[in-house]
XYZ file of C-alpha atoms in Angstrom:
742
model
C 12.029 -20.534 -2.644
C 10.389 -18.152 -4.843
C 10.039 -17.797 -8.251
C 10.254 -21.429 -9.271
C 10.346 -23.637 -12.617
C 7.358 -25.000 -10.367
C 4.827 -24.732 -7.653
C 4.913 -25.413 -3.673
C 2.673 -25.644 -1.126
C 5.381 -21.617 0.382
C 3.700 -20.505 -3.027
C -0.483 -21.226 -3.038
C -1.729 -19.213 -1.484
C 1.091 -15.656 -2.810
C -0.462 -13.842 -6.485
C 2.179 -14.184 -9.397
C 2.169 -10.714 -8.127
C 3.081 -10.206 -4.988
C 5.760 -12.942 -5.473
C 7.382 -10.285 -8.022
C 6.831 -7.898 -4.793
C 8.527 -9.957 -2.540
C 10.986 -10.664 -4.350
C 11.564 -7.237 -4.628
C 11.666 -6.445 -1.761
C 13.860 -8.822 -0.472
C 16.635 -7.890 -3.508
C 16.064 -4.161 -1.769
C 17.356 -5.326 1.655
C 20.060 -7.204 0.150
C 21.495 -4.434 -1.604
C 21.371 -6.264 -4.536
C 19.262 -3.643 -6.836
C 21.433 -1.503 -8.494
C 22.288 1.900 -7.188
C 20.717 3.589 -10.317
C 16.859 2.293 -9.852
C 15.150 5.195 -9.446
C 13.809 3.280 -5.831
C 15.410 4.896 -1.896
C 18.289 2.892 -1.442
C 17.075 -0.043 1.153
C 18.694 -0.851 5.272
C 21.244 -2.728 5.136
C 20.477 -6.552 5.135
C 18.504 -7.446 8.579
C 16.525 -10.821 9.646
C 13.700 -8.636 10.973
C 12.880 -6.834 8.459
C 9.021 -6.690 8.655
C 6.471 -6.850 5.379
C 3.007 -5.475 4.846
C -0.087 -7.066 4.413
C -3.899 -7.430 4.215
C -5.477 -11.227 4.890
C -8.139 -12.179 3.920
C -9.251 -15.181 6.778
C -11.283 -17.630 5.539
C -14.604 -18.107 6.946
C -14.683 -20.166 9.823
C -10.535 -18.360 11.230
C -10.333 -15.516 12.619
C -8.333 -13.550 13.749
C -6.069 -15.442 16.824
C -5.095 -17.857 14.639
C -2.719 -15.841 12.394
C -1.619 -14.250 15.338
C -0.442 -17.516 16.816
C 1.726 -18.206 13.423
C 3.497 -15.007 15.070
C 1.767 -11.998 12.955
C 0.812 -9.090 14.396
C -2.438 -7.454 13.600
C -2.686 -3.752 13.883
C -6.240 -3.319 12.555
C -9.589 -5.267 11.145
C -12.246 -4.335 9.459
C -14.655 -6.565 8.660
C -12.473 -10.521 7.238
C -9.730 -7.896 6.081
C -6.601 -7.434 8.159
C -4.251 -4.978 8.348
C -1.056 -6.800 9.308
C 2.805 -7.058 9.780
C 4.377 -9.958 9.181
C 8.964 -11.405 9.270
C 9.933 -11.196 5.441
C 11.258 -13.980 5.392
C 8.165 -15.768 6.354
C 5.571 -14.385 3.953
C 5.367 -17.221 1.960
C 4.290 -19.564 5.405
C 2.617 -17.318 6.094
C 0.369 -17.480 2.487
C -0.135 -20.747 2.997
C -2.422 -21.383 6.319
C -5.007 -22.654 5.987
C -7.029 -19.582 8.164
C -5.403 -17.460 4.927
C -8.275 -17.287 2.023
C -6.186 -14.580 0.236
C -2.414 -12.672 1.802
C -1.597 -8.958 -0.797
C 1.501 -7.482 0.054
C 1.535 -3.216 0.953
C 2.218 -1.220 -1.540
C 3.554 2.458 -2.269
C 0.743 5.122 -3.162
C 1.671 7.984 -4.530
C -0.735 12.079 -4.246
C -2.201 12.043 -7.283
C -9.927 27.999 -3.947
C -11.570 31.272 -5.594
C -12.576 30.168 -8.575
C -13.111 26.813 -7.783
C -16.016 27.773 -5.105
C -18.132 29.812 -7.396
C -17.254 27.550 -9.956
C -19.277 24.393 -8.943
C -22.017 27.800 -6.274
C -20.256 26.068 -2.754
C -20.384 30.036 -2.675
C -24.222 30.112 -2.521
C -24.366 28.056 -0.290
C -21.750 29.725 2.535
C -24.088 33.072 2.620
C -27.074 30.915 2.633
C -28.394 32.737 -0.184
C -32.128 31.824 -1.184
C -31.772 29.074 1.493
C -33.122 28.882 4.737
C -29.541 28.845 6.421
C -25.568 28.974 5.353
C -24.850 25.798 4.902
C -20.461 24.436 6.179
C -20.314 20.949 7.010
C -20.915 21.776 10.541
C -22.036 18.808 13.052
C -20.603 16.487 10.053
C -16.141 15.296 10.241
C -14.030 15.937 6.985
C -12.134 13.354 7.283
C -8.369 12.966 4.886
C -5.535 10.833 4.724
C -2.674 12.493 2.893
C 1.123 13.017 3.143
C 2.703 17.190 3.904
C 0.851 18.296 6.724
C 0.383 21.293 8.387
C -1.958 21.289 10.741
C -1.410 24.429 13.142
C -1.583 26.100 9.324
C -4.648 29.334 10.353
C -6.619 27.349 7.133
C -7.265 24.986 10.651
C -7.457 27.323 13.149
C -10.734 28.551 15.287
C -11.436 31.948 16.084
C -10.384 31.871 19.292
C -7.057 29.597 18.977
C -8.070 26.151 19.552
C -7.877 23.827 17.146
C -10.458 22.896 14.200
C -8.860 18.934 14.241
C -10.346 16.921 16.374
C -7.582 14.223 15.457
C -4.894 13.914 12.591
C -2.428 10.462 12.972
C 0.842 10.214 12.414
C 1.461 6.979 11.044
C 5.339 6.087 9.350
C 6.293 2.207 7.854
C 9.059 1.111 9.947
C 10.332 -2.578 9.075
C 12.025 -3.561 12.306
C 9.048 -2.324 14.339
C 6.788 -5.532 15.684
C 3.772 -4.345 13.346
C 5.465 -3.112 11.458
C 4.959 0.403 11.282
C 5.284 3.582 14.104
C 2.826 5.822 15.099
C 1.876 8.540 16.881
C -1.980 10.887 17.540
C -2.982 13.869 18.217
C -6.317 15.138 19.040
C -8.146 19.213 19.719
C -5.663 20.659 22.978
C -2.387 18.830 21.930
C -2.567 18.812 18.286
C 0.172 22.085 18.122
C 2.777 19.886 19.481
C 3.006 18.618 16.360
C 4.796 20.199 13.434
C 5.064 17.343 10.551
C 5.118 13.935 8.907
C 7.592 15.823 5.447
C 8.325 18.660 4.832
C 9.770 16.641 1.707
C 5.658 18.246 0.654
C 2.891 20.315 0.470
C 0.535 18.388 -1.054
C -1.968 17.628 2.679
C -1.632 20.968 3.311
C -3.498 22.157 0.301
C -6.103 19.014 -0.206
C -7.101 20.125 3.322
C -7.535 23.140 2.814
C -9.818 23.101 -0.144
C -11.549 20.008 1.899
C -13.057 21.924 5.557
C -10.278 25.134 5.436
C -12.299 27.985 6.974
C -9.687 30.525 7.519
C -11.348 34.166 6.162
C -9.405 36.692 7.337
C -7.132 39.191 6.528
C -3.525 37.474 4.216
C -0.914 39.440 1.918
C -2.324 38.193 -1.233
C -1.659 38.614 -4.437
C -3.913 40.173 -7.192
C -4.275 40.287 -10.802
C -3.751 42.831 -12.019
C -3.452 42.337 -15.856
C -1.970 38.628 -18.122
C 1.328 39.713 -16.692
C 1.108 41.523 -13.133
C 0.187 41.176 -10.451
C 0.044 43.430 -6.749
C 0.489 42.228 -3.345
C -2.897 43.396 -1.095
C -4.015 42.867 1.823
C -7.448 41.242 1.013
C -9.980 39.309 3.079
C -7.791 35.727 2.242
C -10.693 33.996 -0.843
C -8.474 31.161 -0.889
C -10.466 29.396 1.732
C -12.503 26.004 1.479
C -16.258 24.135 1.755
C -16.252 22.775 4.436
C -15.693 25.515 6.634
C -17.791 24.373 9.840
C -16.536 20.820 9.785
C -14.781 19.044 12.285
C -11.804 17.730 11.242
C -9.860 14.004 11.363
C -6.584 13.498 9.582
C -4.070 10.699 9.183
C -1.085 11.676 7.718
C 2.506 9.846 7.206
C 4.544 7.042 4.943
C 1.867 7.160 1.845
C 1.355 2.624 1.646
C -2.045 1.398 1.340
C -1.995 -0.281 4.671
C -0.667 2.473 6.667
C -3.549 4.713 4.691
C -5.794 1.791 6.345
C -4.755 1.866 9.316
C -5.446 5.617 9.263
C -8.649 5.734 7.999
C -9.925 3.286 11.125
C -8.397 5.559 13.217
C -10.622 8.048 12.139
C -14.066 6.252 12.227
C -13.685 5.306 14.885
C -13.051 9.275 15.489
C -16.576 8.797 14.078
C -18.118 6.281 15.990
C -16.523 8.957 19.629
C -18.037 11.981 18.349
C -21.535 10.485 16.972
C -21.282 12.116 13.519
C -21.468 11.486 9.770
C -18.435 11.145 8.116
C -17.290 11.832 4.568
C -13.665 10.990 3.899
C -11.085 12.833 1.220
C -8.300 9.809 -0.631
C -5.955 12.550 -3.121
C -3.611 9.188 -3.459
C -3.972 6.251 -5.698
C -1.771 3.862 -7.132
C -1.680 3.051 -10.568
C -0.484 -0.649 -10.112
C -2.879 -4.042 -9.882
C -5.689 -5.482 -10.949
C -8.054 -2.588 -11.382
C -11.044 -5.213 -10.020
C -12.583 -4.378 -7.265
C -11.880 -7.358 -5.434
C -8.448 -6.714 -5.009
C -7.533 -6.430 -0.725
C -7.579 -1.940 -0.898
C -10.698 -1.748 -3.080
C -12.588 -4.514 -1.305
C -11.101 -2.167 2.343
C -11.897 0.434 1.288
C -15.228 -0.545 0.017
C -16.114 -1.977 3.958
C -15.414 2.414 4.961
C -17.487 2.813 2.805
C -20.398 1.640 4.287
C -19.530 3.673 7.494
C -19.028 7.430 6.066
C -19.122 8.255 2.626
C -15.092 7.940 0.717
C -14.717 9.574 -1.816
C -11.227 8.484 -3.754
C -9.073 10.139 -6.792
C -9.024 9.358 -10.044
C -5.463 9.916 -11.248
C -3.171 12.048 -12.822
C -2.108 10.169 -16.064
C -4.982 10.724 -18.019
C -2.687 11.899 -20.684
C -0.493 9.205 -20.829
C -0.136 5.613 -22.494
C -0.271 2.960 -19.429
C -2.969 0.857 -21.306
C -3.349 -1.703 -23.571
C -7.041 -3.746 -25.149
C -7.111 -5.486 -28.103
C -9.140 -7.416 -29.270
C -7.512 -10.145 -31.277
C -8.673 -11.318 -35.300
C -8.348 -13.907 -37.447
C -5.785 -11.890 -38.877
C -4.683 -10.115 -35.386
C -4.119 -13.130 -32.487
C -1.043 -10.814 -31.058
C -0.665 -7.985 -28.439
C 2.242 -6.341 -28.736
C 4.670 -2.760 -27.603
C 7.403 -2.392 -25.870
C 8.482 -0.398 -22.719
C 9.106 3.764 -22.799
C 10.978 5.053 -18.939
C 10.103 8.217 -18.369
C 11.833 8.696 -15.485
C 15.307 8.131 -16.840
C 16.306 7.748 -20.666
C 18.419 4.564 -19.627
C 16.157 2.777 -16.684
C 12.723 1.185 -17.005
C 11.290 -0.516 -13.563
C 8.184 -1.509 -12.922
C 5.509 -3.848 -13.297
C 2.188 -4.505 -16.871
C -0.362 -6.402 -15.221
C -2.629 -8.697 -18.576
C -5.957 -9.860 -17.962
C -8.403 -12.091 -20.135
C -10.800 -14.969 -19.758
C -8.926 -17.044 -21.156
C -5.652 -18.727 -20.719
C -3.074 -16.592 -22.989
C 0.721 -16.827 -24.628
C 3.172 -14.163 -23.257
C 6.826 -13.269 -23.688
C 8.902 -10.394 -23.221
C 11.844 -9.302 -25.824
C 14.646 -7.285 -26.376
C 14.015 -5.802 -29.581
C 16.547 -4.728 -32.052
C 15.539 -1.084 -33.801
C 17.565 -0.945 -36.380
C 16.759 -3.611 -37.212
C 13.584 -4.587 -36.624
C 13.605 -7.670 -35.604
C 13.698 -9.126 -31.314
C 16.286 -9.894 -30.665
C 15.678 -12.093 -28.099
C 12.970 -14.222 -26.593
C 12.030 -14.510 -22.677
C 8.394 -16.575 -22.668
C 6.615 -18.245 -19.838
C 7.771 -21.778 -20.040
C 5.598 -24.389 -21.578
C 4.471 -26.883 -18.729
C 5.009 -24.137 -15.899
C 2.700 -24.008 -13.480
C 0.111 -21.645 -11.918
C 1.268 -18.670 -10.315
C 5.127 -18.612 -10.749
C 6.975 -16.319 -12.755
C 10.119 -17.733 -14.590
C 12.823 -14.311 -14.429
C 15.918 -13.584 -16.839
C 18.281 -11.291 -15.738
C 21.914 -10.242 -15.861
C 24.435 -12.259 -14.339
C 25.451 -9.188 -12.027
C 21.566 -10.022 -11.279
C 20.745 -12.862 -10.512
C 18.562 -14.016 -7.480
C 17.760 -17.202 -7.759
C 19.157 -20.964 -9.174
C 16.718 -20.890 -11.101
C 16.971 -17.652 -12.620
C 18.178 -17.368 -16.054
C 21.232 -15.790 -17.417
C 20.075 -14.699 -21.097
C 23.546 -13.922 -22.370
C 21.413 -10.350 -24.654
C 19.250 -8.893 -22.414
C 23.041 -9.312 -20.004
C 24.655 -8.196 -23.118
C 22.911 -4.861 -23.489
C 21.044 -4.395 -19.784
C 22.064 -4.684 -15.863
C 18.458 -6.047 -14.376
C 16.178 -8.439 -14.225
C 12.258 -9.329 -16.517
C 10.618 -11.948 -14.913
C 6.637 -13.049 -17.350
C 4.230 -15.432 -15.501
C 1.135 -16.946 -15.005
C -1.739 -17.346 -12.920
C -5.240 -17.290 -12.338
C -7.100 -14.667 -10.368
C -9.458 -16.382 -7.035
C -11.752 -14.014 -6.327
C -12.345 -13.244 -10.424
C -12.128 -16.483 -12.501
C -9.831 -13.989 -14.689
C -6.293 -15.378 -16.613
C -3.908 -13.035 -15.423
C 0.514 -12.961 -15.755
C 2.568 -10.032 -15.113
C 5.458 -9.146 -16.698
C 7.559 -7.627 -13.716
C 10.615 -5.576 -15.487
C 13.753 -3.659 -13.514
C 16.804 -2.825 -16.143
C 19.375 -0.541 -16.768
C 21.872 0.174 -19.698
C 24.948 -1.194 -20.103
C 27.597 1.004 -22.250
C 27.177 -1.168 -25.204
C 23.055 -0.677 -25.584
C 24.775 3.266 -25.172
C 22.480 4.036 -27.648
C 19.656 3.044 -27.418
C 18.950 0.750 -29.630
C 18.089 -2.419 -27.872
C 14.452 -1.775 -25.989
C 12.384 -3.666 -23.910
C 9.048 -5.183 -25.264
C 6.448 -7.623 -25.191
C 4.087 -10.077 -26.791
C 1.066 -11.477 -25.870
C -0.575 -14.471 -28.382
C -4.504 -15.687 -27.720
C -6.915 -16.672 -30.111
C -9.526 -15.048 -32.499
C -12.372 -13.600 -30.965
C -9.830 -13.138 -27.320
C -10.423 -10.084 -25.857
C -6.848 -9.561 -24.010
C -5.710 -6.711 -21.046
C -2.894 -4.664 -19.619
C -1.923 -2.623 -17.651
C 1.461 0.170 -16.997
C 1.988 0.124 -13.434
C 3.278 3.739 -14.865
C 5.487 5.278 -11.887
C 8.538 5.073 -14.949
C 7.423 3.364 -17.722
C 4.752 4.081 -19.713
C 3.908 1.061 -22.783
C 5.030 2.937 -25.944
C 5.159 1.465 -29.917
C 8.270 4.143 -30.631
C 6.713 4.375 -34.135
C 7.317 -0.279 -35.215
C 5.647 -1.020 -37.815
C 3.129 -4.136 -36.296
C 3.779 -2.351 -32.635
C 0.843 -1.452 -30.377
C 0.585 1.819 -28.992
C -0.290 2.461 -25.236
C -3.842 3.963 -24.728
C -5.008 6.073 -21.592
C -8.772 4.089 -21.211
C -7.436 2.402 -18.472
C -5.801 4.704 -16.182
C -8.245 5.097 -13.672
C -6.247 4.403 -10.353
C -6.542 1.107 -9.499
C -6.841 2.183 -5.442
C -10.773 3.460 -7.160
C -12.359 0.841 -8.587
C -14.861 -0.132 -5.581
C -18.118 -0.581 -5.914
C -19.345 1.260 -2.871
C -16.401 4.346 -3.379
C -16.832 8.192 -5.072
C -14.546 9.154 -7.710
C -13.770 12.415 -9.073
C -11.540 13.516 -11.955
C -10.661 17.541 -12.822
C -11.393 20.681 -14.842
C -10.185 23.468 -15.264
C -11.391 25.906 -13.916
C -8.007 28.355 -14.534
C -4.748 28.957 -16.328
C -3.062 31.194 -14.601
C -2.228 32.385 -11.430
C -1.088 36.587 -9.316
C 2.468 35.227 -7.680
C 3.526 37.061 -4.477
C 6.509 38.449 -6.749
C 4.391 40.913 -8.706
C 3.938 38.482 -11.606
C 0.846 36.352 -13.047
C 2.269 33.241 -14.717
C 0.066 30.855 -16.557
C 0.371 27.528 -17.954
C 0.550 28.537 -22.252
C -3.244 27.753 -23.251
C -3.026 24.012 -21.346
C -5.397 24.239 -18.615
C -8.318 25.927 -20.642
C -11.529 27.066 -18.319
C -14.182 25.015 -19.187
C -12.182 21.149 -20.413
C -11.953 18.908 -18.790
C -8.162 18.363 -17.615
C -6.147 16.881 -19.808
C -4.473 14.272 -16.994
C -7.186 13.896 -15.104
C -7.062 9.912 -15.172
C -10.665 7.510 -16.440
C -10.845 4.087 -17.779
C -13.847 0.929 -18.745
C -13.474 -1.721 -16.499
C -13.312 -5.125 -17.305
C -17.207 -5.384 -15.486
C -17.832 -2.515 -17.966
C -18.413 0.692 -14.986
C -17.300 3.487 -16.385
C -15.218 5.537 -14.115
C -14.612 8.851 -13.108
C -17.852 9.720 -11.414
C -18.254 13.432 -12.085
C -15.562 15.870 -12.341
C -14.700 19.360 -10.637
C -12.100 21.630 -10.409
C -9.050 20.107 -10.220
C -6.806 23.050 -12.150
C -4.738 25.458 -10.970
C -5.846 25.686 -7.283
C -5.429 27.174 -4.934
C -5.380 26.748 -1.504
C -2.951 26.043 1.687
C 0.853 25.585 1.429
C 2.655 23.413 4.736
C 4.473 26.129 5.812
C 8.121 23.656 6.934
C 7.575 23.001 2.898
C 7.379 26.553 1.792
C 10.669 27.152 4.868
C 12.607 23.975 3.847
C 15.462 25.714 1.777
C 16.853 22.143 0.106
C 13.240 22.831 -1.502
C 13.528 27.076 -3.337
C 10.426 27.504 -2.645
C 10.454 31.003 -4.043
C 7.469 34.588 -3.663
C 7.153 33.205 -7.880
C 5.714 29.854 -6.504
C 3.303 31.076 -3.207
C 0.051 33.476 -4.108
C -0.630 34.669 -0.533
C 0.850 34.821 3.364
C -0.256 36.069 6.681
C 1.767 36.455 10.052
C -0.302 34.965 13.391
C 1.215 32.879 16.378
C 4.924 33.618 16.161
C 4.219 32.083 12.290
C 3.429 32.510 8.916
C 0.634 30.154 6.643
C 0.933 29.713 3.281
C -1.476 30.143 -0.279
C 0.008 28.569 -3.320
C -1.771 27.201 -6.902
C -1.833 22.649 -7.413
C -2.686 20.654 -9.698
C -4.628 17.398 -9.852
C -7.375 14.991 -9.974
C -5.806 15.125 -5.979
C -7.728 18.750 -5.869
C -10.845 17.758 -6.954
C -12.003 15.582 -4.563
C -11.614 17.283 -2.185
C -13.717 19.743 -3.100
C -16.457 17.145 -3.247
C -15.621 15.673 -0.590
C -16.346 19.200 1.764
C -19.041 19.183 -0.890
C -20.885 15.997 0.435
C -20.668 17.665 3.678
C -21.933 20.397 3.907
C -25.062 18.078 2.135
C -25.209 14.811 4.872
C -25.494 18.515 6.599
C -29.068 18.748 5.955
C -28.900 14.957 5.933
C -27.210 13.169 8.119
C -28.940 9.912 6.551
C -27.022 10.060 3.214
C -26.227 7.004 1.502
C -22.502 6.107 -0.943
C -25.924 5.494 -3.773
C -28.149 8.681 -2.873
C -25.319 10.105 -3.124
C -23.906 9.249 -7.082
C -27.487 9.012 -8.000
C -27.755 12.753 -7.010
C -24.629 13.252 -8.668
C -25.797 12.295 -11.594
C -29.294 13.731 -11.886
C -27.656 17.125 -10.820
C -24.099 17.988 -12.531
C -24.268 20.222 -15.148
C -23.377 19.075 -18.950
C -22.307 21.837 -20.765
C -20.883 22.441 -24.397
C -17.386 21.930 -23.102
C -18.831 18.244 -21.783
C -21.308 17.320 -24.770
C -17.535 17.433 -26.897
C -15.279 15.265 -24.233
C -14.667 12.172 -23.668
C -17.904 10.798 -21.821
C -16.238 8.098 -19.812
C -13.304 10.974 -18.602
C -16.158 13.209 -17.910
C -18.698 10.799 -15.879
C -21.363 13.318 -15.103
C -20.203 16.061 -16.237
C -19.924 18.991 -14.049
C -20.400 18.673 -9.666
C -22.531 21.084 -8.595
C -23.058 21.734 -4.642
C -25.633 23.990 -5.101
C -28.426 21.608 -7.239
C -26.952 19.119 -5.556
C -28.492 19.814 -2.427
C -30.690 21.634 -4.224
C -32.138 18.355 -4.557
C -30.832 16.188 -0.629
C -33.380 18.707 0.280
C -36.245 17.121 -2.233
C -35.223 13.830 -1.519
C -35.687 15.084 1.842
C -38.794 16.460 2.200
C -40.423 13.286 -0.340
C -39.355 11.132 2.421
C -41.461 12.728 4.972
C -44.756 11.773 3.449
C -47.872 14.140 3.198
C -46.176 16.958 5.373
C -43.944 17.148 2.895
C -45.129 20.394 1.330
C -45.546 22.046 5.071
C -41.699 20.536 6.111
C -40.142 21.770 2.889
C -37.123 24.152 2.332
C -37.549 27.427 0.149
C -34.765 27.864 -1.948
C -34.500 31.416 -3.904
C -31.211 31.713 -6.270
C -30.788 35.508 -8.013
C -29.968 36.009 -11.845
C -30.203 39.409 -12.182
C -34.158 40.326 -12.646
C -34.496 36.089 -13.366
C -36.262 34.751 -9.425
C -35.299 30.421 -9.406
C -37.517 29.122 -6.511
C -37.187 25.644 -5.115
C -39.462 24.109 -1.934
C -38.878 20.873 -1.717
C -41.716 17.977 -1.523
C -43.367 20.296 -3.832
C -46.041 19.896 -5.347
C -47.595 22.589 -7.255
C -45.840 25.969 -6.716
C -48.091 29.337 -6.030
C -45.471 32.460 -6.089
C -46.649 36.617 -4.806
C -44.271 39.169 -4.711
C -46.057 41.745 -2.267
C -44.350 45.797 -1.881
C -44.418 47.831 1.008
C -48.189 49.023 1.276
C -48.710 44.494 1.642
C -49.688 44.834 -2.174
C -49.168 41.679 -4.196
C -47.661 42.713 -7.476
C -46.724 40.173 -9.136
C -47.520 36.126 -8.852
C -46.770 33.228 -10.887
C -47.519 29.268 -10.961
C -46.135 26.367 -11.377
C -46.264 21.733 -11.065
C -43.426 21.083 -9.555
C -41.181 21.950 -6.717
C -39.105 25.430 -8.639
C -40.418 27.754 -10.977
C -39.680 30.845 -12.427
C -40.064 34.116 -11.568
C -39.133 37.383 -13.880
C -38.792 40.443 -11.792
C -37.936 43.255 -14.848
C -40.666 45.079 -14.467
C -41.084 45.735 -11.093
C -39.231 49.410 -9.347
C -35.844 49.424 -7.732
C -37.310 48.079 -4.274
C -37.426 45.497 -1.283
C -39.997 42.603 -1.554
C -41.342 40.129 -0.488
C -42.105 36.452 -1.506
C -44.411 33.984 -0.970
C -44.505 30.182 -1.806
C -48.104 28.773 -1.006
C -49.128 30.619 1.261
C -46.405 29.112 3.970
C -42.441 30.362 3.154
C -41.956 33.898 2.917
C -38.641 35.655 2.110
C -37.644 38.849 0.847
C -35.543 40.173 -1.890
C -34.730 42.761 -3.098
C -35.142 44.466 -7.101
């Protein structure tokens, strides 16, 4: 029995949030949820339905201990098992001695011409001022996403071979022994794969930004003025960052556990190839504790010990999903309403509450015209830990302990569950309100709304997070009620300690389309500014995320052929930037925006850094990002939490990588250092990794020194404006030379 008035042994190890999720799964499988729910229709009831789950083993127990109890284990990392369990057996498995913690899998969602120049990636590709070009050669660029078209020309070598060394396609299958089914492809048979879905192009786009490498001719729309574009044959300007990297990908259904399986497979490929690896994840979820001890965060932190993991911050930065309040002597309540965003009459989701001490929680039905609470749905007095009480309408009663609340039943069809728990990792008090409601005809004018009230003590701090799938937090302009906050919109998956989190800023506000017109967003994405939707948050442990921002607004990258050509999507030339015919098929490019687009930009750049120094750690990369990111007037004027370190700079970051690499070899650093020369008109920036002092000399064609300069450290500025036009030789410290042209 779940959600009862008292805690049974069977639910002792199943968290409140997972109890709510399990209830929802069972109701969906029994067809009890109203068809007005935004969730997809559930399959018919089946006793063999399985649930995907993370299990963390107790010390002293092994994988075999849970397998002996009927658990199917698909992968394991650091004591965390990726499993499937019969849905009706979840509670029993959660209570096993071998199980320290069980978390049910949850769904997540998918959160380059101008972008390439914004952080100076083009300088790295061209080898501008470098001893060599940097393209990510010898590095694996990993990605897990949805909507993949791996045979797009962006991922094909000049000789026709695939850039993808590995691809895993994994999809949920509740009746399969593992709870999922899938297939794998290598470089030789990737041509057999089409796509995991034609309902989105997201994965093709993000993989194109990460590592797309096609630079040949395309038919592209080129801007003529603010209104018109012209289709021309040009060299493709929309290639990605790590153009020379080996690509490994996972795709399929976006569930956190299935993503974990793809990561597991990509890491296996990384060890097979014996190459450093960076992993780009442009996916996330606002559901959860925003705590690094959450199971998916722990799993990603474990993966980050074996590769560099880069995640998107989320795209809810302008949506009020959080509520944070410190109670005073005069105000000991936090109260707000649940505003639907999917349909005006439908609310579905959860709100999670956290504090360092106990508090009271109740759901409420509120009468707007009378400005008063019409019904209270509290956590019952004396109720034990980790148990929720459900209030419902008469047509949504799932358990004999559910209370049919008269006022709720009159105006809504659905349920409201309230309960409390203690987080076993952080010892925080947490509570949950779990809701699904559709307005009845009696509430056609929307006068009755749902909300919640939290009561605490003076000085107590409470934080609330809405999962944001179909609802947000809003005060409905009611006096004395609290509005939601955007500080806390950061993806729950991105809250681990050892991952790199990326927000977005703008590099363009319009795009040219194949129909011959320019399309703009009317000032919504002013170049240089932080992108309004870029999520951010100050966590309970004091950390501020994201770590940095990268180009993420109106980014042009590869588009899935299957999405573009599916009649159901009705994709016209107004939504496409470019296309090219090759090998009997058409490849497309299109614009998109999101922290999803910014994340592979940073991950691809890190692949270039790993090419320069394969020993780089995540901590070193975070520090390099902190010291080299651009903090211009836009950054200084913006929200410091939303910006993180500022605007990501791939070129300055590589210089810092080379500087640190040179310093690590001790006395021979200056002799083995790398010379980088960057021109800006008549001014040259000269960098020699590991140098403690700089002596630069410029020689003309006759071998005569015509200019010299000295500076301490490893960088020096040189102004050649006084020299006549011509070809010169720059020599630094008598050991490094480079040809320069004035």
